[in-house]
PDB file of C-alpha atoms in Angstrom:
ATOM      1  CA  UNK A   8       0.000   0.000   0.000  1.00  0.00           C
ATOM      2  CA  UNK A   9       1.352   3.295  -0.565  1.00  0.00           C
ATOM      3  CA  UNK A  10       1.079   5.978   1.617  1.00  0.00           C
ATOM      4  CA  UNK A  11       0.819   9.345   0.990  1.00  0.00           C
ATOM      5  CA  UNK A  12       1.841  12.278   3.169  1.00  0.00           C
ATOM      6  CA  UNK A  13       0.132  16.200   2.818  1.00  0.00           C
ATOM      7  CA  UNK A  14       2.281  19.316   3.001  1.00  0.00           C
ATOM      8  CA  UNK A  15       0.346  22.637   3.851  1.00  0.00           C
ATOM      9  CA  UNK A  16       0.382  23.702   0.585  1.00  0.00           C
ATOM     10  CA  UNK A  17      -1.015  20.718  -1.109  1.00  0.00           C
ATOM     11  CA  UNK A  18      -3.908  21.267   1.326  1.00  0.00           C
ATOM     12  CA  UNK A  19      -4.065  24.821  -0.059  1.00  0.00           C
ATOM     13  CA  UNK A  20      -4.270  23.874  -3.266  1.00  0.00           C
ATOM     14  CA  UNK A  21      -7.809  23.328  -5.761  1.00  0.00           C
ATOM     15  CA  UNK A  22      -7.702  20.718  -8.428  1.00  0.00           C
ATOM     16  CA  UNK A  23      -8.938  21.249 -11.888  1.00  0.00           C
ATOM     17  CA  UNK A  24     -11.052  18.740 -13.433  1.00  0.00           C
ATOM     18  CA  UNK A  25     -13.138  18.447 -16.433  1.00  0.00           C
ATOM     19  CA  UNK A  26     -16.431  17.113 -16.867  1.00  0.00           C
ATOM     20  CA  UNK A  27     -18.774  15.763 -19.274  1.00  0.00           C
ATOM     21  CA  UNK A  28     -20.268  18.384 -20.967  1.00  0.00           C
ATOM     22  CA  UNK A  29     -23.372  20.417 -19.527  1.00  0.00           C
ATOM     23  CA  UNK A  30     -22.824  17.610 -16.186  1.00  0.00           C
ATOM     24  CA  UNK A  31     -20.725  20.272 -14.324  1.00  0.00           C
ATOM     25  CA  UNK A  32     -23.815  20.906 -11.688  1.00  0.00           C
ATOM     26  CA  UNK A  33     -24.368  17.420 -11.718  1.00  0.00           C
ATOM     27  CA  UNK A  34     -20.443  16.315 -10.616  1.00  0.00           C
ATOM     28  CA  UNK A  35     -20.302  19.044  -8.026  1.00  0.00           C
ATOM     29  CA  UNK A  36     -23.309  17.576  -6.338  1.00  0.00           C
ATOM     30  CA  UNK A  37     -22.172  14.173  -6.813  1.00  0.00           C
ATOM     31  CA  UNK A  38     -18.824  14.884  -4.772  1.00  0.00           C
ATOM     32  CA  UNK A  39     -20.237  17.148  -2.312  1.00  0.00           C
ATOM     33  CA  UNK A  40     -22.418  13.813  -1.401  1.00  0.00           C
ATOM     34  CA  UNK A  41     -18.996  11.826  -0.768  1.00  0.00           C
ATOM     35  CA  UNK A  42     -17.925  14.428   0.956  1.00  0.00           C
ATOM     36  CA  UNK A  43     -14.946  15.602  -1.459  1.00  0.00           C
ATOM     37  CA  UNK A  44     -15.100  19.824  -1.205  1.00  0.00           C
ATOM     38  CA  UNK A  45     -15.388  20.743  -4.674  1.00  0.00           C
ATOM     39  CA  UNK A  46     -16.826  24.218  -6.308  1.00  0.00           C
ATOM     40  CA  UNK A  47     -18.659  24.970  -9.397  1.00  0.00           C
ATOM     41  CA  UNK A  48     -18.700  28.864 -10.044  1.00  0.00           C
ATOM     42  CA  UNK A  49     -22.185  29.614 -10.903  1.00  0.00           C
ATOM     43  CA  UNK A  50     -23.464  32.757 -12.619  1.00  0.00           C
ATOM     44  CA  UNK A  51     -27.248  33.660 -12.989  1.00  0.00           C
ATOM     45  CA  UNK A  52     -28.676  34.325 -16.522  1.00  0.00           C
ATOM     46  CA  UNK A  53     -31.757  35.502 -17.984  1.00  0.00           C
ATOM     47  CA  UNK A  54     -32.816  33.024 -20.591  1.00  0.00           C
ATOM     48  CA  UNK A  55     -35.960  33.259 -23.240  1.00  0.00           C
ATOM     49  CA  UNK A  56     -37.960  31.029 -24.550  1.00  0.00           C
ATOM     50  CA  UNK A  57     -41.079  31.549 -26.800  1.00  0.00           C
ATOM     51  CA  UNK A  58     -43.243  30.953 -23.947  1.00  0.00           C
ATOM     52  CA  UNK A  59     -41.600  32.287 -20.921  1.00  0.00           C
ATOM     53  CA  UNK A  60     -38.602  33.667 -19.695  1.00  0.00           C
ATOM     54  CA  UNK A  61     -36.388  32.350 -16.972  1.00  0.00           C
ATOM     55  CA  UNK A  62     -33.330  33.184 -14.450  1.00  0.00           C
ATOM     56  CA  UNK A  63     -31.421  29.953 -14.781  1.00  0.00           C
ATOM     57  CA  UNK A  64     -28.192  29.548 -12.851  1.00  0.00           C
ATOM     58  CA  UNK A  65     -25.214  28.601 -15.473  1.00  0.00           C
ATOM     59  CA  UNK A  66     -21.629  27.282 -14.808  1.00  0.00           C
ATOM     60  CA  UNK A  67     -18.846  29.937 -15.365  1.00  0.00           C
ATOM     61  CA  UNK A  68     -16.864  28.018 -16.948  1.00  0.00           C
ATOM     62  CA  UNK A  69     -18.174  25.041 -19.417  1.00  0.00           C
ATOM     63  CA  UNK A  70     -16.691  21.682 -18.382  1.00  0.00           C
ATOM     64  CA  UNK A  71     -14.868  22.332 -15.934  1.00  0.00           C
ATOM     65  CA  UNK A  72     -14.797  22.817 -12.064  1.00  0.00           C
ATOM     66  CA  UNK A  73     -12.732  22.789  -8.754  1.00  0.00           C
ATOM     67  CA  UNK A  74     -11.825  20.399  -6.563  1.00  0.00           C
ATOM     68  CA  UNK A  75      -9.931  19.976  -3.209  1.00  0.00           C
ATOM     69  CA  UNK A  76      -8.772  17.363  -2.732  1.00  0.00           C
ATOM     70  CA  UNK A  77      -5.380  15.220  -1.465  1.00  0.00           C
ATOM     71  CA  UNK A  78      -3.777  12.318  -3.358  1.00  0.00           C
ATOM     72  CA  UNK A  79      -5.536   9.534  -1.680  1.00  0.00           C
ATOM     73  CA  UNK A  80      -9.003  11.025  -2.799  1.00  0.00           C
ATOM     74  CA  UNK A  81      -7.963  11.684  -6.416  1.00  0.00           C
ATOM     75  CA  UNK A  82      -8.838   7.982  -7.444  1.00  0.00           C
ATOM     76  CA  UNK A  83     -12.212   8.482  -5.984  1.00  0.00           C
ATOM     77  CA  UNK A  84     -13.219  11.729  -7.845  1.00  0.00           C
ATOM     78  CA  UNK A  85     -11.954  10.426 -10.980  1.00  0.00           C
ATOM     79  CA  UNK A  86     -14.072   7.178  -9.986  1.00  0.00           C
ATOM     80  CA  UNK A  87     -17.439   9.725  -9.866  1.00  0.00           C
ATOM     81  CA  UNK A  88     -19.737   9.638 -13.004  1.00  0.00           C
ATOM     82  CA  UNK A  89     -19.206  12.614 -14.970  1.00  0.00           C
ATOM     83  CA  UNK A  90     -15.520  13.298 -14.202  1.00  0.00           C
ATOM     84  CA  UNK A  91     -13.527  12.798 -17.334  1.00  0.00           C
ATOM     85  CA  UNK A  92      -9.522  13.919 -15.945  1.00  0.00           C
ATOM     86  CA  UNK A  93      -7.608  15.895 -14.153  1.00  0.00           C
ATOM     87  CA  UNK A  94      -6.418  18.989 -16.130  1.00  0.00           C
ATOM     88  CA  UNK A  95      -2.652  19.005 -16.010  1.00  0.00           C
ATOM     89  CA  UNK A  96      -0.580  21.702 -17.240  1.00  0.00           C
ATOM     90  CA  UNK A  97       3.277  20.955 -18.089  1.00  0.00           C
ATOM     91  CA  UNK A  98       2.964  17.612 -17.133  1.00  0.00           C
ATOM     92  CA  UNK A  99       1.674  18.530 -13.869  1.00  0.00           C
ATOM     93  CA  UNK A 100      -1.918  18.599 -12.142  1.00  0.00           C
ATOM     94  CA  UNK A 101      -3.164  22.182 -12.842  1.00  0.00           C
ATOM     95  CA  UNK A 102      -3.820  23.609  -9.112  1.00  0.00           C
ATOM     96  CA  UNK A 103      -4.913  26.908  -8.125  1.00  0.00           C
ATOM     97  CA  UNK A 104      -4.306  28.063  -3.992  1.00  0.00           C
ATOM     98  CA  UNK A 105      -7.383  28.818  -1.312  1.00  0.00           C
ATOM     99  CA  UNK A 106      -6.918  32.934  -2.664  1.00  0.00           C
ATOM    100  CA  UNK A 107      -7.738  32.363  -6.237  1.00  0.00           C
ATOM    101  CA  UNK A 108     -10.552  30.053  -5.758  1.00  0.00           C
ATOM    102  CA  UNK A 109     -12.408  32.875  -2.716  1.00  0.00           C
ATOM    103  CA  UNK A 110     -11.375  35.854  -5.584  1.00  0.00           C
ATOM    104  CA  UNK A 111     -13.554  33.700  -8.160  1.00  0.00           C
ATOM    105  CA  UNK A 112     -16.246  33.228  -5.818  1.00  0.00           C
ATOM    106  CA  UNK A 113     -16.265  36.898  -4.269  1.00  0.00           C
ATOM    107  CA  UNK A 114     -16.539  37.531  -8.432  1.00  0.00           C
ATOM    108  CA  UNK A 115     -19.375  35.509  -9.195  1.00  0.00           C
ATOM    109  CA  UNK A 116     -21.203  36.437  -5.909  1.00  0.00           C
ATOM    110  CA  UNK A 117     -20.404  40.663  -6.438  1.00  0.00           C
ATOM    111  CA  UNK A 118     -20.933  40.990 -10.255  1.00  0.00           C
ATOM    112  CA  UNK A 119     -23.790  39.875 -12.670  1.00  0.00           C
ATOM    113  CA  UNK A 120     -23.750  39.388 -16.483  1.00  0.00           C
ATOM    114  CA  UNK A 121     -19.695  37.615 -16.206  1.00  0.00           C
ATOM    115  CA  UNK A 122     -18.639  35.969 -19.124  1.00  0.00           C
ATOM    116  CA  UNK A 123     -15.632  34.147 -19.724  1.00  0.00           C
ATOM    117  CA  UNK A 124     -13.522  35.187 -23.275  1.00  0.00           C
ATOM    118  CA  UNK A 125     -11.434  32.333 -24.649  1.00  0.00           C
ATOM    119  CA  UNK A 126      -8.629  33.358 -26.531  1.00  0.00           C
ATOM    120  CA  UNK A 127      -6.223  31.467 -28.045  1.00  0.00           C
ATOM    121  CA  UNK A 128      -3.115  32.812 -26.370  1.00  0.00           C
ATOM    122  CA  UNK A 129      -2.548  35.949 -28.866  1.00  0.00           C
ATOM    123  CA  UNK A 130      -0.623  39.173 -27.396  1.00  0.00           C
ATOM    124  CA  UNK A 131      -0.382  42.348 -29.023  1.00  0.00           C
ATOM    125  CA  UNK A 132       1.890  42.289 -32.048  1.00  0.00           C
ATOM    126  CA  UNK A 133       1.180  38.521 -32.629  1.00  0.00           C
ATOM    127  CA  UNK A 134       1.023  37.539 -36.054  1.00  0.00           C
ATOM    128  CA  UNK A 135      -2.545  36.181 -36.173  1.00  0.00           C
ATOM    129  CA  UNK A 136      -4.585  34.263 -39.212  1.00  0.00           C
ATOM    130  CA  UNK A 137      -8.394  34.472 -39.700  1.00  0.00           C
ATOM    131  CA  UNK A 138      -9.664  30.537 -39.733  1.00  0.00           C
ATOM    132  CA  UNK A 139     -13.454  31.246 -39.874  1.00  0.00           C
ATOM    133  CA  UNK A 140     -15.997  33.583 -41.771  1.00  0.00           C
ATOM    134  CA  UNK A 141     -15.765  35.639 -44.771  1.00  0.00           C
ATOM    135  CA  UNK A 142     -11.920  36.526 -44.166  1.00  0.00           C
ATOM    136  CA  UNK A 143     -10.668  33.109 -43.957  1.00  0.00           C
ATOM    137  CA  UNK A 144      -7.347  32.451 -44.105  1.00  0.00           C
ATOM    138  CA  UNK A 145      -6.433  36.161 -44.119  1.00  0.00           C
ATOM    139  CA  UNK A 146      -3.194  36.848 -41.998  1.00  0.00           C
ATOM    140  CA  UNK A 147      -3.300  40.045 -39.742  1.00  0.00           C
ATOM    141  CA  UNK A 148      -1.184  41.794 -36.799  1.00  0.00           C
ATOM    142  CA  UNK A 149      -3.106  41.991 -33.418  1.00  0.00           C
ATOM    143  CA  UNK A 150      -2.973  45.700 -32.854  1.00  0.00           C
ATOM    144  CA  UNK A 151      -5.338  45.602 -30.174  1.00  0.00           C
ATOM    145  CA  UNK A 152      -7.516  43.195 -27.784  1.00  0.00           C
ATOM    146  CA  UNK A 153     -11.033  44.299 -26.295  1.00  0.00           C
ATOM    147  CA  UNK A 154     -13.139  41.915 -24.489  1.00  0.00           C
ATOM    148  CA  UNK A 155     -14.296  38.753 -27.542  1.00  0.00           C
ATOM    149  CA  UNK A 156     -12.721  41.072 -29.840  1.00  0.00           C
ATOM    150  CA  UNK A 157      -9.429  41.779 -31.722  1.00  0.00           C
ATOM    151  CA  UNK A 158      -8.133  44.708 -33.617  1.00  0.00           C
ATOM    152  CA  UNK A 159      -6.144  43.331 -36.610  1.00  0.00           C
ATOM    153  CA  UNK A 160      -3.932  45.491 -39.059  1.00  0.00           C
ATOM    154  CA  UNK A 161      -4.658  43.493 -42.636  1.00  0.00           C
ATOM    155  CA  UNK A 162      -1.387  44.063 -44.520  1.00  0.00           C
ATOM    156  CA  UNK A 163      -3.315  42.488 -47.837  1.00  0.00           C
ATOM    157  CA  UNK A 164      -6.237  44.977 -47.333  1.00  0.00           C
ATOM    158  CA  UNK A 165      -4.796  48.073 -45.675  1.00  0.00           C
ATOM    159  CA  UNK A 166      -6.836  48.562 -43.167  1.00  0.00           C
ATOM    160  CA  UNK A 167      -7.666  47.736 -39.545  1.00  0.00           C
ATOM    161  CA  UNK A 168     -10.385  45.498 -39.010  1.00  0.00           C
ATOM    162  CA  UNK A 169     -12.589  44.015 -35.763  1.00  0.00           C
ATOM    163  CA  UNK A 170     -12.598  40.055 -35.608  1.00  0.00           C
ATOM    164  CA  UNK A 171     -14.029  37.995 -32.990  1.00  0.00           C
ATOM    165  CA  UNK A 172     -11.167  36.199 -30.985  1.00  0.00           C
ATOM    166  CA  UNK A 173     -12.713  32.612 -31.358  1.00  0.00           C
ATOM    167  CA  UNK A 174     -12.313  33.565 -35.497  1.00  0.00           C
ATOM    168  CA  UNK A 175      -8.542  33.837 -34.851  1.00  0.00           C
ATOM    169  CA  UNK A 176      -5.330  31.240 -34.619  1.00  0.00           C
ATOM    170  CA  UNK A 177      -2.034  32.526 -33.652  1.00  0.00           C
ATOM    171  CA  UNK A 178       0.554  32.344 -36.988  1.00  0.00           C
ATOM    172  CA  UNK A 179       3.490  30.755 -37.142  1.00  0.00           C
ATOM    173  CA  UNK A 180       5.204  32.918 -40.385  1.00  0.00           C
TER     174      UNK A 180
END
């Protein structure tokens, strides 16, 4: 049997893991019944329908959530229905400590209408190329970023022009 010993900061730390897609309510239930502490970051949302409309409680962010939990637990929340991995980052489990994981909840309790902006790791100055829409395949400079959307200088065109970050993949020439 192999034991495992906890340092301080392992206790400190949350666990990423990624779910099933839309179960992310689900899982967090399911592991707050075993008793694992785990957090889902919720954010309320108005939502329509042609026959009503609803406040419906949404998770931040889509497939994943938080979990704390030491080594000896790990084989039990990977064990839970719904829980597809750990997310590791550099060969590593990704972690976050006790102060990012209260900033993200003081967030999601202070503020309303949050919404989470994936972009595919592009800086100002990055060499960018349009993979989606009407520009496709177009290459541009990232002259500025603003919320879901990107300023691009198009050499080709002369001009600046406003793309929608999840329309963008970072160039390699």
């Amino acid at each position: 049997m192999v034991n495992f010993t906890v340092t301080d900061t392992e206790k400190d730390r949350w666990h990423i893991i990624y779910t099933r897609s839309r179960w992310e309510k689900k899982v967090d239930l399911l592991l707050k019944s075993q008793n694992i502490e785990s957090f889902c970051p919720l954010i309320k949302t108005t939502r329509r329908w042609v026959d009503r409309t609803k406040v419906v409680e949404l998770p931040l962010l889509s497939s994943y959530l938080f979990v704390s939990a030491d080594p000896k637990t790990h084989l039990k929340v990977l064990n839970t229905s719904g829980v597809i991995k750990f997310v590791n980052y550099c060969g590593k489990p990704a972690t976050l400590c006790n102060d990012e994981i209260e900033r993200i909840k003081k967030i999601v309790d202070t503020y309303q209408n949050i919404d989470t902006v994936n972009l595919p790791q592009i800086r100002i100055g990055d060499k960018v190329k349009i993979v989606d829409g009407v520009l496709y395949d177009m290459k541009g400079e990232v002259l500025r970023i603003r919320g879901k959307s990107v300023v691009l200088f198009m050499d080709q065109l002369n001009c600046a022009l406003v793309v929608k970050a999840e329309q963008l993949m970072k160039s390699c020439a």
